[in-house]
Amino acid sequence: MGTKNHKLVDGKLLQMNKQFRDLKRSQQEKIKEWLFQEYRCLWMKDGREPQKKEAEIVDKVMEHIHAAEIWIPETEVQKYFSSRVSRYRKRIHRELQQQPQEENLLTEEVIMAAVTGEKEAVQKVVEHYSDYIDELCTFEEPQKDGTVKKRIDEDMRQTVILRLIESLPDFKDEL
C-alpha cells in the first residue's frame, strides 16, 4: 500500500514525512494565520499570554487544516507553532501597545462624583458609554439602489443619554 514514507488514506496517497516547508505558500500562510489567530484569541480571552495551551491551539488549527483538506502531520504543525510563539508574543505586545490607552475608564471616584451630579463626572460616564449608546440607537435604512445604510437615531440617542443621567443618583443605592 505504499512505501515507508507514504500511506493510502481515504483513497489519497499521503506523504507521511511531509514537512511544513513542503506545503504550498498559500497553505503555509493559512496555517500561520490560523495559529496566530488561535493564540491571540486565547490571549484575549484569558487577558494574558496563553501558557500550557499549545496542544489546544494546535488541535483547533488541525480542525481548520482538515476542513481545508490540507495534509500535514500534526507533529509538523506543533513544531512550527513552537518555533513561532515568541514572534506571536511580540506581535501581540506591539498590538496592545498601539491600542489607545483607555483614558475614559470609570474609576470609583468618577462614579461617586457622577452619582452626586458633578457635571464633569457625568460627562465622563456618558463618554464611556457613548459607543454602546450609538450601537443601541443604530438602525438600517434601505436605500433606493438596494443597499442598506446604517444611521443613528439622534432622538433615541438623546433619550438614552438622558435616561442614563437620570439613573445615576439611583446608583447610590447599589454601592
PDB file of C-alpha atoms in Angstrom:
ATOM      1  CA  MET A   1       0.000   0.000   0.000  1.00  0.00           C
ATOM      2  CA  GLY A   2       2.824   2.425  -0.400  1.00  0.00           C
ATOM      3  CA  THR A   3       6.346   2.968   0.721  1.00  0.00           C
ATOM      4  CA  LYS A   4       7.616   3.665   4.188  1.00  0.00           C
ATOM      5  CA  ASN A   5       7.056   7.422   3.708  1.00  0.00           C
ATOM      6  CA  HIS A   6       3.635   7.159   2.042  1.00  0.00           C
ATOM      7  CA  LYS A   7       0.268   5.858   3.183  1.00  0.00           C
ATOM      8  CA  LEU A   8      -3.084   5.455   1.439  1.00  0.00           C
ATOM      9  CA  VAL A   9      -5.812   7.237   3.450  1.00  0.00           C
ATOM     10  CA  ASP A  10      -9.359   7.684   2.126  1.00  0.00           C
ATOM     11  CA  GLY A  11      -8.175   6.913  -1.372  1.00  0.00           C
ATOM     12  CA  LYS A  12      -5.401   9.504  -1.218  1.00  0.00           C
ATOM     13  CA  LEU A  13      -1.703   8.753  -1.171  1.00  0.00           C
ATOM     14  CA  LEU A  14      -0.261  10.844   1.650  1.00  0.00           C
ATOM     15  CA  GLN A  15       3.391  11.672   2.233  1.00  0.00           C
ATOM     16  CA  MET A  16       3.894  10.723   5.880  1.00  0.00           C
ATOM     17  CA  ASN A  17       7.161  12.620   6.298  1.00  0.00           C
ATOM     18  CA  LYS A  18       5.830  15.863   4.805  1.00  0.00           C
ATOM     19  CA  GLN A  19       7.310  18.973   6.372  1.00  0.00           C
ATOM     20  CA  PHE A  20       5.842  22.430   6.765  1.00  0.00           C
ATOM     21  CA  ARG A  21       8.208  23.806   4.141  1.00  0.00           C
ATOM     22  CA  ASP A  22       6.823  21.257   1.628  1.00  0.00           C
ATOM     23  CA  LEU A  23       3.398  22.923   1.670  1.00  0.00           C
ATOM     24  CA  LYS A  24       2.326  25.433  -0.951  1.00  0.00           C
ATOM     25  CA  ARG A  25       2.945  29.032   0.078  1.00  0.00           C
ATOM     26  CA  SER A  26      -0.811  29.717   0.269  1.00  0.00           C
ATOM     27  CA  GLN A  27      -1.257  26.712   2.588  1.00  0.00           C
ATOM     28  CA  GLN A  28       1.625  27.876   4.764  1.00  0.00           C
ATOM     29  CA  GLU A  29       0.107  31.363   5.001  1.00  0.00           C
ATOM     30  CA  LYS A  30      -3.291  29.985   6.011  1.00  0.00           C
ATOM     31  CA  ILE A  31      -1.782  27.810   8.729  1.00  0.00           C
ATOM     32  CA  LYS A  32       0.407  30.669  10.008  1.00  0.00           C
ATOM     33  CA  GLU A  33      -2.642  32.916  10.286  1.00  0.00           C
ATOM     34  CA  TRP A  34      -4.783  30.217  11.940  1.00  0.00           C
ATOM     35  CA  LEU A  35      -2.060  29.574  14.525  1.00  0.00           C
ATOM     36  CA  PHE A  36      -1.701  33.264  15.285  1.00  0.00           C
ATOM     37  CA  GLN A  37      -5.458  33.848  15.487  1.00  0.00           C
ATOM     38  CA  GLU A  38      -5.996  30.898  17.867  1.00  0.00           C
ATOM     39  CA  TYR A  39      -3.065  32.054  20.017  1.00  0.00           C
ATOM     40  CA  ARG A  40      -4.360  35.638  20.022  1.00  0.00           C
ATOM     41  CA  CYS A  41      -7.923  34.529  20.762  1.00  0.00           C
ATOM     42  CA  LEU A  42      -6.825  32.610  23.871  1.00  0.00           C
ATOM     43  CA  TRP A  43      -4.640  35.534  24.964  1.00  0.00           C
ATOM     44  CA  MET A  44      -7.527  37.994  24.683  1.00  0.00           C
ATOM     45  CA  LYS A  45      -9.978  35.605  26.354  1.00  0.00           C
ATOM     46  CA  ASP A  46      -7.670  34.964  29.321  1.00  0.00           C
ATOM     47  CA  GLY A  47      -6.315  38.513  29.423  1.00  0.00           C
ATOM     48  CA  ARG A  48      -2.758  37.182  29.423  1.00  0.00           C
ATOM     49  CA  GLU A  49      -0.381  35.070  27.413  1.00  0.00           C
ATOM     50  CA  PRO A  50      -1.693  31.513  26.972  1.00  0.00           C
ATOM     51  CA  GLN A  51       0.544  29.131  28.861  1.00  0.00           C
ATOM     52  CA  LYS A  52       0.458  25.362  28.566  1.00  0.00           C
ATOM     53  CA  LYS A  53      -2.251  25.661  25.898  1.00  0.00           C
ATOM     54  CA  GLU A  54      -0.095  24.675  22.924  1.00  0.00           C
ATOM     55  CA  ALA A  55      -1.973  21.394  22.398  1.00  0.00           C
ATOM     56  CA  GLU A  56      -5.340  23.187  22.499  1.00  0.00           C
ATOM     57  CA  ILE A  57      -4.188  25.730  19.913  1.00  0.00           C
ATOM     58  CA  VAL A  58      -2.723  23.073  17.600  1.00  0.00           C
ATOM     59  CA  ASP A  59      -5.896  20.939  17.908  1.00  0.00           C
ATOM     60  CA  LYS A  60      -8.084  23.856  16.813  1.00  0.00           C
ATOM     61  CA  VAL A  61      -5.758  24.664  13.925  1.00  0.00           C
ATOM     62  CA  MET A  62      -5.702  20.998  12.864  1.00  0.00           C
ATOM     63  CA  GLU A  63      -9.505  21.215  12.541  1.00  0.00           C
ATOM     64  CA  HIS A  64      -9.046  24.132  10.113  1.00  0.00           C
ATOM     65  CA  ILE A  65      -6.340  22.217   8.257  1.00  0.00           C
ATOM     66  CA  HIS A  66      -8.537  19.134   7.840  1.00  0.00           C
ATOM     67  CA  ALA A  67     -11.515  21.235   6.765  1.00  0.00           C
ATOM     68  CA  ALA A  68      -9.300  22.867   4.106  1.00  0.00           C
ATOM     69  CA  GLU A  69      -8.146  19.378   3.019  1.00  0.00           C
ATOM     70  CA  ILE A  70      -4.507  20.155   3.652  1.00  0.00           C
ATOM     71  CA  TRP A  71      -2.329  17.210   4.617  1.00  0.00           C
ATOM     72  CA  ILE A  72       0.450  17.855   7.110  1.00  0.00           C
ATOM     73  CA  PRO A  73       1.373  15.711  10.140  1.00  0.00           C
ATOM     74  CA  GLU A  74       0.277  17.241  13.429  1.00  0.00           C
ATOM     75  CA  THR A  75       3.819  16.971  14.761  1.00  0.00           C
ATOM     76  CA  GLU A  76       4.957  19.335  11.982  1.00  0.00           C
ATOM     77  CA  VAL A  77       2.300  21.867  12.973  1.00  0.00           C
ATOM     78  CA  GLN A  78       3.338  21.573  16.634  1.00  0.00           C
ATOM     79  CA  LYS A  79       6.992  22.034  15.713  1.00  0.00           C
ATOM     80  CA  TYR A  80       6.214  25.038  13.538  1.00  0.00           C
ATOM     81  CA  PHE A  81       3.983  26.604  16.221  1.00  0.00           C
ATOM     82  CA  SER A  82       6.705  26.197  18.859  1.00  0.00           C
ATOM     83  CA  SER A  83       9.152  27.975  16.573  1.00  0.00           C
ATOM     84  CA  ARG A  84       6.736  30.926  16.126  1.00  0.00           C
ATOM     85  CA  VAL A  85       5.423  31.524  19.661  1.00  0.00           C
ATOM     86  CA  SER A  86       7.993  34.203  20.501  1.00  0.00           C
ATOM     87  CA  ARG A  87       7.111  36.072  17.279  1.00  0.00           C
ATOM     88  CA  TYR A  88       3.383  35.811  18.064  1.00  0.00           C
ATOM     89  CA  ARG A  89       4.037  37.115  21.572  1.00  0.00           C
ATOM     90  CA  LYS A  90       5.970  40.116  20.221  1.00  0.00           C
ATOM     91  CA  ARG A  91       3.262  40.798  17.630  1.00  0.00           C
ATOM     92  CA  ILE A  92       0.536  40.830  20.271  1.00  0.00           C
ATOM     93  CA  HIS A  93       2.616  43.035  22.564  1.00  0.00           C
ATOM     94  CA  ARG A  94       3.014  45.510  19.679  1.00  0.00           C
ATOM     95  CA  GLU A  95      -0.742  45.411  19.027  1.00  0.00           C
ATOM     96  CA  LEU A  96      -1.521  46.043  22.677  1.00  0.00           C
ATOM     97  CA  GLN A  97       0.960  48.936  22.853  1.00  0.00           C
ATOM     98  CA  GLN A  98      -0.564  50.530  19.755  1.00  0.00           C
ATOM     99  CA  GLN A  99      -4.058  50.480  21.208  1.00  0.00           C
ATOM    100  CA  PRO A 100      -5.002  53.839  22.664  1.00  0.00           C
ATOM    101  CA  GLN A 101      -4.879  53.899  26.411  1.00  0.00           C
ATOM    102  CA  GLU A 102      -8.315  53.869  27.970  1.00  0.00           C
ATOM    103  CA  GLU A 103      -8.432  57.434  29.220  1.00  0.00           C
ATOM    104  CA  ASN A 104     -12.148  57.258  29.869  1.00  0.00           C
ATOM    105  CA  LEU A 105     -12.058  54.334  32.276  1.00  0.00           C
ATOM    106  CA  LEU A 106     -14.541  54.843  35.041  1.00  0.00           C
ATOM    107  CA  THR A 107     -12.854  54.946  38.399  1.00  0.00           C
ATOM    108  CA  GLU A 108     -14.724  54.688  41.662  1.00  0.00           C
ATOM    109  CA  GLU A 109     -14.106  58.404  42.235  1.00  0.00           C
ATOM    110  CA  VAL A 110     -15.664  59.321  38.871  1.00  0.00           C
ATOM    111  CA  ILE A 111     -18.683  57.116  39.527  1.00  0.00           C
ATOM    112  CA  MET A 112     -19.219  58.583  43.008  1.00  0.00           C
ATOM    113  CA  ALA A 113     -18.910  62.125  41.630  1.00  0.00           C
ATOM    114  CA  ALA A 114     -21.388  61.324  38.834  1.00  0.00           C
ATOM    115  CA  VAL A 115     -23.839  59.907  41.369  1.00  0.00           C
ATOM    116  CA  THR A 116     -23.728  63.219  43.235  1.00  0.00           C
ATOM    117  CA  GLY A 117     -24.309  65.104  39.963  1.00  0.00           C
ATOM    118  CA  GLU A 118     -20.865  66.586  39.290  1.00  0.00           C
ATOM    119  CA  LYS A 119     -21.032  67.730  35.637  1.00  0.00           C
ATOM    120  CA  GLU A 120     -17.540  66.634  34.542  1.00  0.00           C
ATOM    121  CA  ALA A 121     -18.028  63.180  36.062  1.00  0.00           C
ATOM    122  CA  VAL A 122     -21.446  62.798  34.446  1.00  0.00           C
ATOM    123  CA  GLN A 123     -19.855  63.734  31.104  1.00  0.00           C
ATOM    124  CA  LYS A 124     -17.161  61.069  31.609  1.00  0.00           C
ATOM    125  CA  VAL A 125     -19.854  58.444  32.259  1.00  0.00           C
ATOM    126  CA  VAL A 126     -21.719  59.457  29.100  1.00  0.00           C
ATOM    127  CA  GLU A 127     -18.469  59.402  27.079  1.00  0.00           C
ATOM    128  CA  HIS A 128     -17.599  55.989  28.483  1.00  0.00           C
ATOM    129  CA  TYR A 129     -20.875  54.537  27.226  1.00  0.00           C
ATOM    130  CA  SER A 130     -21.140  56.584  24.008  1.00  0.00           C
ATOM    131  CA  ASP A 131     -20.113  53.773  21.628  1.00  0.00           C
ATOM    132  CA  TYR A 132     -22.571  51.397  23.290  1.00  0.00           C
ATOM    133  CA  ILE A 133     -25.336  54.020  23.155  1.00  0.00           C
ATOM    134  CA  ASP A 134     -24.612  54.624  19.461  1.00  0.00           C
ATOM    135  CA  GLU A 135     -24.826  50.883  18.839  1.00  0.00           C
ATOM    136  CA  LEU A 136     -28.173  50.691  20.637  1.00  0.00           C
ATOM    137  CA  CYS A 137     -29.573  53.600  18.626  1.00  0.00           C
ATOM    138  CA  THR A 138     -28.363  52.469  15.195  1.00  0.00           C
ATOM    139  CA  PHE A 139     -30.838  51.301  12.589  1.00  0.00           C
ATOM    140  CA  GLU A 140     -30.545  50.165   8.998  1.00  0.00           C
ATOM    141  CA  GLU A 141     -32.124  52.302   6.329  1.00  0.00           C
ATOM    142  CA  PRO A 142     -32.736  50.704   2.901  1.00  0.00           C
ATOM    143  CA  GLN A 143     -31.572  52.883   0.004  1.00  0.00           C
ATOM    144  CA  LYS A 144     -33.193  53.209  -3.423  1.00  0.00           C
ATOM    145  CA  ASP A 145     -30.273  51.386  -5.048  1.00  0.00           C
ATOM    146  CA  GLY A 146     -30.881  48.326  -2.820  1.00  0.00           C
ATOM    147  CA  THR A 147     -28.028  48.938  -0.408  1.00  0.00           C
ATOM    148  CA  VAL A 148     -28.519  49.442   3.297  1.00  0.00           C
ATOM    149  CA  LYS A 149     -27.111  52.408   5.189  1.00  0.00           C
ATOM    150  CA  LYS A 150     -26.655  52.441   8.952  1.00  0.00           C
ATOM    151  CA  ARG A 151     -27.841  55.560  10.752  1.00  0.00           C
ATOM    152  CA  ILE A 152     -28.061  56.684  14.362  1.00  0.00           C
ATOM    153  CA  ASP A 153     -31.473  57.812  15.563  1.00  0.00           C
ATOM    154  CA  GLU A 154     -30.417  61.043  17.289  1.00  0.00           C
ATOM    155  CA  ASP A 155     -33.723  61.423  19.175  1.00  0.00           C
ATOM    156  CA  MET A 156     -33.359  57.927  20.588  1.00  0.00           C
ATOM    157  CA  ARG A 157     -29.701  58.596  21.389  1.00  0.00           C
ATOM    158  CA  GLN A 158     -30.551  61.731  23.364  1.00  0.00           C
ATOM    159  CA  THR A 159     -33.324  59.848  25.180  1.00  0.00           C
ATOM    160  CA  VAL A 160     -30.931  57.048  26.180  1.00  0.00           C
ATOM    161  CA  ILE A 161     -28.331  59.573  27.372  1.00  0.00           C
ATOM    162  CA  LEU A 162     -30.981  61.422  29.385  1.00  0.00           C
ATOM    163  CA  ARG A 163     -32.177  58.167  30.998  1.00  0.00           C
ATOM    164  CA  LEU A 164     -28.573  57.253  31.843  1.00  0.00           C
ATOM    165  CA  ILE A 165     -28.039  60.631  33.511  1.00  0.00           C
ATOM    166  CA  GLU A 166     -31.372  60.400  35.349  1.00  0.00           C
ATOM    167  CA  SER A 167     -30.489  56.932  36.650  1.00  0.00           C
ATOM    168  CA  LEU A 168     -27.099  57.938  38.102  1.00  0.00           C
ATOM    169  CA  PRO A 169     -28.484  59.049  41.505  1.00  0.00           C
ATOM    170  CA  ASP A 170     -30.181  55.640  41.830  1.00  0.00           C
ATOM    171  CA  PHE A 171     -26.769  54.014  41.572  1.00  0.00           C
ATOM    172  CA  LYS A 172     -26.014  55.286  45.077  1.00  0.00           C
ATOM    173  CA  ASP A 173     -28.361  52.592  46.401  1.00  0.00           C
ATOM    174  CA  GLU A 174     -26.231  49.918  44.681  1.00  0.00           C
ATOM    175  CA  LEU A 175     -22.982  50.995  46.338  1.00  0.00           C
TER     176      LEU A 175
END
